[in-house]
Amino acid sequence: MKKKIAIIFGVTGQDGYYLTKLLIKKNYIIHGIKRRSSSVPTKRIDKFLNQKNFHVHYGDLTDTASIHNLIKIIKPDEIYNLAAQSHVGVSFYTPLYTANVNAIGVLAILDAIRNSEKDIRFYQAGTSEMFGKTKDKLQNEKTKFNPQSPYGTAKLFAHHITQNYRDAYNIFACNGILFNHESPLRGENFVTKKIISTLTKIKYGFEKKLTLGNLYSKRDWGHAEDYVDAIHKILQQRKPDDYVIATGKQYSIKQFVNLTASSLNLKLRWIGKGLNEKALSSSKKIIIDVNKKYFRPLEVDHLKGSYSKAKKILRWKPKKNVKELIDQMIAEEKKQLNIL
Ligand code: NAP
Ligand code: F7E
């Protein structure tokens, strides 16, 4: 059987790693797109670089010419767009750049697909941040969008333009609406990785304190490896459509801290309120505090997704729960610190 050819924009990121791993297992020819950087950006995917069906090319979502050329030359069967300025907090500092990459960059890919002679299936990495400030306790594909950041707003443009191109030009274009998903390969400045990395270091004496922002927002956290499986399934259906991918479980940041501390057997005692809230160790040292600089100008207070459509149509459900996720992330941190 002829091997499928896939392009992955955002191959060097967390999901890029897990999707590459999955597509290699499925015998695809994979073309990953990396952007130019002053340091080596391929750390996560280094182990795939010697695989004969894995190729890496330079490209950038802010450079339309690079996108058109890559699609014209590679002639893929499937394109997975995972590339984004993916940090919500940072999007308030770099709003135009975020919109260029996360919104206009997606349009550039779709327009290259429209002008291609080949039928190309397209996946867009959408996000629960598009729901933003929502009254619905559980969000699904019909929940009203109300984004609260340049990141969420740019992703909402991408969501709608993907639907527009699907309807107007009969392109097999799909949106995943993915809730937070984490792994040992999560970027260092996302809250789960920051909590697990710093608390593990505190436990073994490499760090003294963890400083966080809002402890009371709630998120639905899954495992990236489970979620890329759903991403792949979305492009293998008979009809293009949009799907929420989530776990249906929700925890506050403080609960996530407590779960991590408990897995590390680290005793915490919380005192104070608001910006003065702190956690003390068993020896009464302040090991967690709060700083305004990690708060955002607008916050998304609560997110919890219903994956029932994905379960019914994609036959997908999450495999790992939050405790297993935390334990795996801690084990990786300990490995990095040479702790057996
Ligand atoms: P990530 O680790 O931050 O990876 C983002 C990828 O995009 C990296 O490969 C990055 O390259 C690349 N990128 C950034 N700007 C680019 C540009 N201008 N041109 C080309 N590539 C660019 O994010 P992730 O967690 O894997 O998430 C994958 C996608 O899913 C993102 O679109 C994200 O917004 C979306 N999403 C993530 C979650 C989640 O919880 N993880 C949930 C919903 C949606 P560098 O390595 O060079 O930085
Ligand atoms: O924040 C709070 C913060 O940055 C989670 C991205 O993958 O998921 C991710 O976006 C919550 C927020 O993820 C700190 O205010 C407290 O309420 O880990 P995060 P995010 O903003 O939910 C969505 C679905 C995506 O699409 C995005 O690409 O944690 N928080 N203290 C903190 N957050 C950070 N980063 N750092 C703190 O110190």
Short mmCIF file of C-alpha atoms and ligand atoms in Angstrom, two decimals:
data_model
loop_
_atom_site.label_atom_id
_atom_site.label_comp_id
_atom_site.label_asym_id
_atom_site.label_seq_id
_atom_site.Cartn_x
_atom_site.Cartn_y
_atom_site.Cartn_z
CA MET A 1 0.00 0.00 0.00
CA LYS A 2 1.20 3.51 -0.82
CA LYS A 3 2.55 5.32 2.22
CA LYS A 4 0.65 8.45 3.27
CA ILE A 5 2.58 11.72 3.25
CA ALA A 6 2.02 14.18 6.09
CA ILE A 7 3.26 17.69 6.81
CA ILE A 8 3.47 18.69 10.47
CA PHE A 9 3.71 22.43 11.13
CA GLY A 10 4.94 22.81 14.73
CA VAL A 11 6.87 19.53 14.68
CA THR A 12 9.37 20.76 17.30
CA GLY A 13 6.69 21.32 19.98
CA GLN A 14 5.18 18.98 22.57
CA ASP A 15 2.38 17.67 20.33
CA GLY A 16 4.75 17.61 17.34
CA TYR A 17 6.85 15.02 19.14
CA TYR A 18 3.92 12.74 20.02
CA LEU A 19 2.28 13.08 16.59
CA THR A 20 5.58 12.27 14.84
CA LYS A 21 5.97 9.20 17.05
CA LEU A 22 2.43 8.07 16.15
CA LEU A 23 2.78 8.68 12.40
CA ILE A 24 6.13 6.84 12.28
CA LYS A 25 4.37 3.86 13.89
CA LYS A 26 1.65 4.16 11.24
CA ASN A 27 4.25 4.05 8.48
CA TYR A 28 3.76 7.61 7.16
CA ILE A 29 6.32 9.68 5.29
CA ILE A 30 6.58 12.73 7.53
CA HIS A 31 7.76 16.21 6.69
CA GLY A 32 8.18 18.33 9.81
CA ILE A 33 8.50 22.10 9.54
CA LYS A 34 10.83 23.94 11.90
CA ARG A 35 11.48 27.65 12.10
CA ARG A 36 14.88 29.26 12.26
CA SER A 37 16.19 29.81 15.77
CA SER A 38 19.51 30.93 17.26
CA SER A 39 19.54 27.83 19.45
CA VAL A 40 18.83 24.23 18.38
CA PRO A 41 15.02 23.90 18.31
CA THR A 42 14.87 20.17 17.56
CA LYS A 43 15.65 18.88 21.07
CA ARG A 44 12.30 17.04 21.38
CA ILE A 45 12.53 15.34 17.99
CA ASP A 46 16.26 14.58 17.88
CA LYS A 47 15.68 10.87 18.24
CA PHE A 48 13.64 10.78 15.01
CA LEU A 49 16.16 12.64 12.86
CA ASN A 50 17.86 9.46 11.63
CA GLN A 51 14.58 7.78 10.56
CA LYS A 52 14.43 7.40 6.79
CA ASN A 53 10.78 8.52 6.49
CA PHE A 54 11.22 11.62 8.62
CA HIS A 55 12.38 14.86 6.99
CA VAL A 56 12.72 18.34 8.46
CA HIS A 57 12.45 21.59 6.48
CA TYR A 58 12.69 25.25 7.34
CA GLY A 59 9.47 27.25 7.19
CA ASP A 60 7.52 29.80 9.18
CA LEU A 61 3.82 30.50 9.51
CA THR A 62 4.51 34.22 9.11
CA ASP A 63 6.17 33.56 5.74
CA THR A 64 3.41 32.73 3.24
CA ALA A 65 5.90 31.95 0.49
CA SER A 66 7.52 29.22 2.58
CA ILE A 67 4.12 27.62 3.21
CA HIS A 68 3.12 27.66 -0.49
CA ASN A 69 6.49 26.26 -1.58
CA LEU A 70 6.50 23.44 0.98
CA ILE A 71 2.98 22.33 0.08
CA LYS A 72 3.71 22.56 -3.65
CA ILE A 73 6.90 20.50 -3.40
CA ILE A 74 5.87 17.92 -0.79
CA LYS A 75 2.32 17.31 -2.12
CA PRO A 76 1.07 15.87 1.19
CA ASP A 77 -2.06 13.80 1.77
CA GLU A 78 -2.52 15.35 5.21
CA ILE A 79 -1.43 18.57 6.90
CA TYR A 80 -1.43 18.90 10.68
CA ASN A 81 -1.12 22.50 11.81
CA LEU A 82 0.22 22.42 15.36
CA ALA A 83 2.31 25.58 14.96
CA ALA A 84 1.40 28.51 17.16
CA GLN A 85 2.56 31.10 19.64
CA SER A 86 0.92 28.84 22.19
CA HIS A 87 1.29 30.74 25.48
CA VAL A 88 -1.86 32.58 26.54
CA GLY A 89 -0.04 34.88 28.99
CA VAL A 90 2.64 35.79 26.44
CA SER A 91 -0.05 36.62 23.85
CA PHE A 92 -0.89 39.76 25.89
CA TYR A 93 2.73 40.94 25.38
CA THR A 94 2.94 39.94 21.68
CA PRO A 95 -0.63 40.32 20.38
CA LEU A 96 0.18 41.18 16.75
CA TYR A 97 2.74 38.44 16.40
CA THR A 98 0.31 35.98 18.00
CA ALA A 99 -2.42 36.99 15.54
CA ASN A 100 -0.01 36.71 12.60
CA VAL A 101 1.00 33.17 13.48
CA ASN A 102 -2.18 31.77 15.03
CA ALA A 103 -4.74 33.39 12.71
CA ILE A 104 -3.20 34.62 9.44
CA GLY A 105 -0.72 31.73 9.30
CA VAL A 106 -3.63 29.28 9.28
CA LEU A 107 -5.32 31.17 6.46
CA ALA A 108 -2.07 31.00 4.49
CA ILE A 109 -2.02 27.19 4.80
CA LEU A 110 -5.70 26.90 3.84
CA ASP A 111 -5.20 29.12 0.81
CA ALA A 112 -2.21 27.06 -0.32
CA ILE A 113 -4.39 23.94 -0.01
CA ARG A 114 -7.13 25.64 -2.05
CA ASN A 115 -4.59 26.37 -4.80
CA SER A 116 -3.10 22.89 -4.73
CA GLU A 117 -4.01 20.34 -7.38
CA LYS A 118 -3.98 17.61 -4.78
CA ASP A 119 -6.82 16.83 -2.32
CA ILE A 120 -5.22 17.55 1.03
CA ARG A 121 -6.79 16.87 4.41
CA PHE A 122 -6.18 19.62 6.99
CA TYR A 123 -6.17 19.59 10.80
CA GLN A 124 -6.22 22.85 12.76
CA ALA A 125 -5.11 22.85 16.41
CA GLY A 126 -7.98 24.66 18.07
CA THR A 127 -8.32 25.25 21.78
CA SER A 128 -10.68 25.42 24.74
CA GLU A 129 -9.37 28.99 25.20
CA MET A 130 -11.89 29.91 22.46
CA PHE A 131 -14.68 29.25 25.01
CA GLY A 132 -13.03 31.73 27.36
CA LYS A 133 -15.47 33.26 29.82
CA THR A 134 -18.28 30.76 29.62
CA LYS A 135 -21.38 30.14 31.71
CA ASP A 136 -21.63 26.50 30.58
CA LYS A 137 -20.30 24.13 33.23
CA LEU A 138 -19.30 21.60 30.57
CA GLN A 139 -18.22 22.85 27.14
CA ASN A 140 -18.95 20.99 23.90
CA GLU A 141 -18.94 21.68 20.15
CA LYS A 142 -22.13 23.79 20.51
CA THR A 143 -20.93 26.00 23.38
CA LYS A 144 -20.76 29.72 22.56
CA PHE A 145 -17.23 31.09 22.10
CA ASN A 146 -16.09 34.06 24.21
CA PRO A 147 -12.25 34.22 24.12
CA GLN A 148 -10.40 36.29 26.74
CA SER A 149 -6.94 36.76 25.19
CA PRO A 150 -5.18 37.63 21.93
CA TYR A 151 -4.30 33.90 21.82
CA GLY A 152 -7.91 32.70 22.12
CA THR A 153 -9.21 35.37 19.75
CA ALA A 154 -6.64 34.54 17.06
CA LYS A 155 -7.43 30.83 17.41
CA LEU A 156 -11.13 31.63 16.98
CA PHE A 157 -10.39 33.30 13.65
CA ALA A 158 -8.50 30.15 12.65
CA HIS A 159 -11.45 28.00 13.73
CA HIS A 160 -13.94 29.96 11.63
CA ILE A 161 -11.70 30.31 8.57
CA THR A 162 -11.11 26.53 8.65
CA GLN A 163 -14.90 26.04 8.59
CA ASN A 164 -15.26 28.68 5.82
CA TYR A 165 -12.71 26.95 3.58
CA ARG A 166 -14.34 23.58 4.24
CA ASP A 167 -17.76 24.90 3.21
CA ALA A 168 -16.73 27.24 0.40
CA TYR A 169 -14.13 25.09 -1.36
CA ASN A 170 -15.08 21.59 -0.25
CA ILE A 171 -11.75 21.08 1.53
CA PHE A 172 -11.45 18.25 4.08
CA ALA A 173 -10.59 20.72 6.84
CA CYS A 174 -11.20 19.94 10.52
CA ASN A 175 -10.86 21.69 13.85
CA GLY A 176 -9.84 19.96 17.04
CA ILE A 177 -10.98 21.91 20.11
CA LEU A 178 -8.44 20.56 22.52
CA PHE A 179 -8.45 21.22 26.24
CA ASN A 180 -5.15 21.51 28.14
CA HIS A 181 -2.86 18.55 27.57
CA GLU A 182 0.47 18.01 29.18
CA SER A 183 3.38 15.55 29.29
CA PRO A 184 7.02 15.37 30.38
CA LEU A 185 7.72 17.33 27.16
CA ARG A 186 5.48 20.26 28.09
CA GLY A 187 7.07 23.71 27.69
CA GLU A 188 8.73 24.96 30.89
CA ASN A 189 6.50 28.03 31.36
CA PHE A 190 3.13 26.25 31.42
CA VAL A 191 1.75 25.85 34.90
CA THR A 192 1.79 22.01 35.21
CA LYS A 193 5.41 21.70 34.12
CA LYS A 194 6.44 24.65 36.29
CA ILE A 195 4.72 23.17 39.38
CA ILE A 196 6.08 19.65 38.87
CA SER A 197 9.58 20.73 37.93
CA THR A 198 9.96 23.21 40.81
CA LEU A 199 8.32 21.08 43.52
CA THR A 200 10.49 18.09 42.55
CA LYS A 201 13.57 20.30 42.80
CA ILE A 202 12.38 21.63 46.19
CA LYS A 203 11.80 18.08 47.42
CA TYR A 204 15.40 17.09 46.58
CA GLY A 205 17.02 20.35 47.69
CA PHE A 206 17.80 21.93 44.28
CA GLU A 207 15.33 24.85 44.68
CA LYS A 208 13.83 26.81 47.54
CA LYS A 209 10.56 28.30 46.31
CA LEU A 210 7.78 28.05 43.71
CA THR A 211 6.07 31.33 42.77
CA LEU A 212 2.71 31.16 41.01
CA GLY A 213 -0.11 33.44 39.83
CA ASN A 214 -3.84 32.68 40.07
CA LEU A 215 -4.33 29.54 42.16
CA TYR A 216 -8.07 29.34 41.64
CA SER A 217 -8.60 29.01 37.88
CA LYS A 218 -9.72 25.52 36.92
CA ARG A 219 -8.58 23.44 33.99
CA ASP A 220 -9.31 20.08 32.37
CA TRP A 221 -5.89 18.42 32.00
CA GLY A 222 -5.24 15.41 29.76
CA HIS A 223 -2.15 13.68 28.37
CA ALA A 224 -0.66 14.87 25.04
CA GLU A 225 -0.03 11.30 23.86
CA ASP A 226 -3.76 10.48 24.15
CA TYR A 227 -4.72 13.72 22.41
CA VAL A 228 -2.56 13.25 19.28
CA ASP A 229 -4.30 9.93 18.82
CA ALA A 230 -7.60 11.86 18.60
CA ILE A 231 -5.98 14.39 16.21
CA HIS A 232 -5.03 11.58 13.84
CA LYS A 233 -8.47 9.97 14.05
CA ILE A 234 -10.13 13.29 13.16
CA LEU A 235 -8.45 13.23 9.73
CA GLN A 236 -9.33 9.56 9.05
CA GLN A 237 -13.13 10.03 9.11
CA ARG A 238 -15.46 9.89 6.11
CA LYS A 239 -16.55 13.51 6.57
CA PRO A 240 -14.65 16.57 7.84
CA ASP A 241 -15.91 17.88 11.18
CA ASP A 242 -14.93 19.58 14.44
CA TYR A 243 -14.40 17.79 17.77
CA VAL A 244 -13.88 18.63 21.43
CA ILE A 245 -11.09 16.57 22.99
CA ALA A 246 -11.04 16.63 26.79
CA THR A 247 -11.21 14.43 29.90
CA GLY A 248 -14.38 15.82 31.52
CA LYS A 249 -12.50 16.28 34.82
CA GLN A 250 -11.48 19.59 36.33
CA TYR A 251 -8.98 20.74 38.97
CA SER A 252 -7.89 24.14 40.24
CA ILE A 253 -4.20 25.10 40.11
CA LYS A 254 -4.11 24.73 43.91
CA GLN A 255 -5.55 21.21 43.67
CA PHE A 256 -2.91 20.37 41.04
CA VAL A 257 -0.21 21.65 43.42
CA ASN A 258 -1.65 19.54 46.26
CA LEU A 259 -1.80 16.41 44.06
CA THR A 260 1.82 16.94 43.00
CA ALA A 261 2.96 17.54 46.58
CA SER A 262 1.17 14.41 47.70
CA SER A 263 2.82 12.32 44.93
CA LEU A 264 6.19 13.71 46.07
CA ASN A 265 5.35 13.05 49.71
CA LEU A 266 5.92 16.74 50.38
CA LYS A 267 3.82 18.10 53.28
CA LEU A 268 2.21 21.53 52.67
CA ARG A 269 0.31 23.85 55.00
CA TRP A 270 -1.53 26.70 53.27
CA ILE A 271 -1.88 30.06 55.04
CA GLY A 272 -3.06 33.57 54.06
CA LYS A 273 -5.29 34.85 51.29
CA GLY A 274 -5.01 36.52 47.86
CA LEU A 275 -1.53 37.77 47.05
CA ASN A 276 -0.47 36.79 50.60
CA GLU A 277 -1.40 33.15 50.21
CA LYS A 278 1.54 30.83 50.90
CA ALA A 279 2.37 27.19 51.52
CA LEU A 280 4.73 26.19 54.29
CA SER A 281 6.83 23.04 54.43
CA SER A 282 6.90 20.73 57.46
CA SER A 283 9.91 22.76 58.68
CA LYS A 284 7.72 25.94 58.41
CA LYS A 285 9.67 27.40 55.46
CA ILE A 286 7.70 29.25 52.75
CA ILE A 287 8.00 27.02 49.71
CA ILE A 288 5.13 28.41 47.61
CA ASP A 289 4.00 32.01 47.24
CA VAL A 290 1.99 34.14 44.84
CA ASN A 291 3.15 37.03 42.65
CA LYS A 292 1.00 39.45 40.67
CA LYS A 293 3.37 39.21 37.68
CA TYR A 294 1.98 35.76 36.84
CA PHE A 295 -1.63 36.97 36.70
CA ARG A 296 -3.12 37.80 33.29
CA PRO A 297 -5.03 40.98 32.39
CA LEU A 298 -8.02 38.69 31.73
CA GLU A 299 -8.44 35.18 33.10
CA VAL A 300 -10.42 32.15 31.96
CA ASP A 301 -11.84 30.93 35.26
CA HIS A 302 -13.02 27.45 34.47
CA LEU A 303 -12.83 24.95 31.62
CA LYS A 304 -14.17 21.40 31.50
CA GLY A 305 -14.89 19.61 28.22
CA SER A 306 -17.39 17.01 27.11
CA TYR A 307 -15.80 14.51 24.71
CA SER A 308 -19.02 12.62 23.98
CA LYS A 309 -18.99 13.42 20.24
CA ALA A 310 -15.38 12.19 19.96
CA LYS A 311 -16.30 9.08 21.92
CA LYS A 312 -19.25 8.32 19.64
CA ILE A 313 -17.73 9.13 16.25
CA LEU A 314 -13.98 8.76 16.70
CA ARG A 315 -14.32 5.99 19.31
CA TRP A 316 -11.82 7.98 21.34
CA LYS A 317 -11.49 8.39 25.09
CA PRO A 318 -8.64 9.56 27.31
CA LYS A 319 -6.45 6.78 28.71
CA LYS A 320 -4.38 8.57 31.37
CA ASN A 321 -5.88 10.40 34.37
CA VAL A 322 -4.36 13.42 36.08
CA LYS A 323 -2.63 11.33 38.80
CA GLU A 324 -0.91 9.14 36.17
CA LEU A 325 0.05 12.28 34.25
CA ILE A 326 1.59 13.86 37.36
CA ASP A 327 3.46 10.69 38.30
CA GLN A 328 4.91 10.35 34.80
CA MET A 329 5.99 14.00 34.77
CA ILE A 330 7.61 13.65 38.22
CA ALA A 331 9.46 10.49 37.13
CA GLU A 332 10.91 12.39 34.15
CA GLU A 333 11.99 15.31 36.37
CA LYS A 334 13.74 12.89 38.73
CA LYS A 335 15.50 11.28 35.77
CA GLN A 336 16.75 14.71 34.65
CA LEU A 337 18.04 15.34 38.20
CA ASN A 338 19.70 11.91 38.32
CA ILE A 339 17.53 10.85 41.25
CA LEU A 340 16.72 7.15 41.26
P1 NAP B 1 4.20 24.08 21.69
O1 NAP B 1 4.93 23.01 22.43
O2 NAP B 1 4.33 25.49 22.12
O3 NAP B 1 4.61 23.96 20.14
C1 NAP B 1 4.29 24.97 19.23
C2 NAP B 1 5.01 24.70 17.94
O4 NAP B 1 4.75 25.78 17.02
C3 NAP B 1 6.55 24.64 18.09
O5 NAP B 1 7.05 23.66 17.20
C4 NAP B 1 6.97 26.02 17.65
O6 NAP B 1 8.31 26.09 17.19
C5 NAP B 1 6.00 26.23 16.49
N1 NAP B 1 5.89 27.63 16.07
C6 NAP B 1 5.72 28.72 16.83
N2 NAP B 1 5.70 29.82 16.06
C7 NAP B 1 5.87 29.41 14.79
C8 NAP B 1 5.97 30.07 13.55
N3 NAP B 1 5.90 31.40 13.45
N4 NAP B 1 6.14 29.33 12.42
C9 NAP B 1 6.25 27.97 12.49
N5 NAP B 1 6.20 27.29 13.64
C10 NAP B 1 6.00 28.00 14.78
O7 NAP B 1 2.63 23.75 21.67
P2 NAP B 1 1.87 22.34 21.89
O8 NAP B 1 1.51 22.24 23.32
O9 NAP B 1 2.60 21.28 21.21
O10 NAP B 1 0.51 22.64 21.11
C11 NAP B 1 0.37 22.35 19.72
C12 NAP B 1 -0.76 23.19 19.15
O11 NAP B 1 -1.97 22.91 19.85
C13 NAP B 1 -0.57 24.68 19.27
O12 NAP B 1 -1.14 25.27 18.13
C14 NAP B 1 -1.38 25.08 20.49
O13 NAP B 1 -1.80 26.42 20.40
C15 NAP B 1 -2.52 24.11 20.38
N6 NAP B 1 -3.14 23.72 21.64
C16 NAP B 1 -2.37 23.24 22.66
C17 NAP B 1 -2.99 22.81 23.82
C18 NAP B 1 -2.18 22.26 24.97
O14 NAP B 1 -2.71 22.22 26.08
N7 NAP B 1 -0.95 21.81 24.75
C19 NAP B 1 -4.40 22.86 23.94
C20 NAP B 1 -5.14 23.34 22.86
C21 NAP B 1 -4.51 23.74 21.71
P3 NAP B 1 9.52 26.30 18.25
O15 NAP B 1 9.81 24.93 18.82
O16 NAP B 1 10.60 26.84 17.39
O17 NAP B 1 9.06 27.25 19.30
O1 F7E B 2 -2.09 28.24 32.55
C1 F7E B 2 -2.71 29.79 35.82
C2 F7E B 2 -3.00 30.62 34.58
O2 F7E B 2 -0.22 28.67 30.98
C3 F7E B 2 -3.11 27.52 33.18
C4 F7E B 2 -1.89 26.31 26.42
O3 F7E B 2 -1.45 25.04 26.03
O4 F7E B 2 -3.91 25.40 27.39
C5 F7E B 2 -2.76 26.18 27.68
O5 F7E B 2 -3.13 27.48 28.10
C6 F7E B 2 -3.71 28.33 34.31
C7 F7E B 2 -4.10 29.76 33.94
O6 F7E B 2 -2.13 27.13 30.33
C8 F7E B 2 0.75 30.37 36.77
O7 F7E B 2 -3.42 31.93 34.95
C9 F7E B 2 -1.17 30.31 37.75
O8 F7E B 2 -5.33 30.05 34.53
O9 F7E B 2 -0.49 26.36 31.95
P1 F7E B 2 -1.12 27.60 31.45
P2 F7E B 2 -3.38 27.84 29.63
O10 F7E B 2 -3.33 29.31 29.75
O11 F7E B 2 -4.61 27.16 30.14
C10 F7E B 2 -4.77 25.95 26.37
C11 F7E B 2 -5.93 24.99 26.17
C12 F7E B 2 -4.03 26.28 25.13
O12 F7E B 2 -4.60 26.22 24.04
C13 F7E B 2 -2.70 26.94 25.28
O13 F7E B 2 -1.93 26.78 24.08
O14 F7E B 2 -2.72 28.45 35.32
N1 F7E B 2 -1.39 30.05 36.43
N2 F7E B 2 0.13 30.53 37.97
C14 F7E B 2 -0.22 30.07 35.80
N3 F7E B 2 0.09 29.84 34.50
C15 F7E B 2 1.40 29.90 34.14
N4 F7E B 2 1.74 29.65 32.85
N5 F7E B 2 2.38 30.21 35.06
C16 F7E B 2 2.12 30.45 36.36
O15 F7E B 2 3.01 30.72 37.17
#
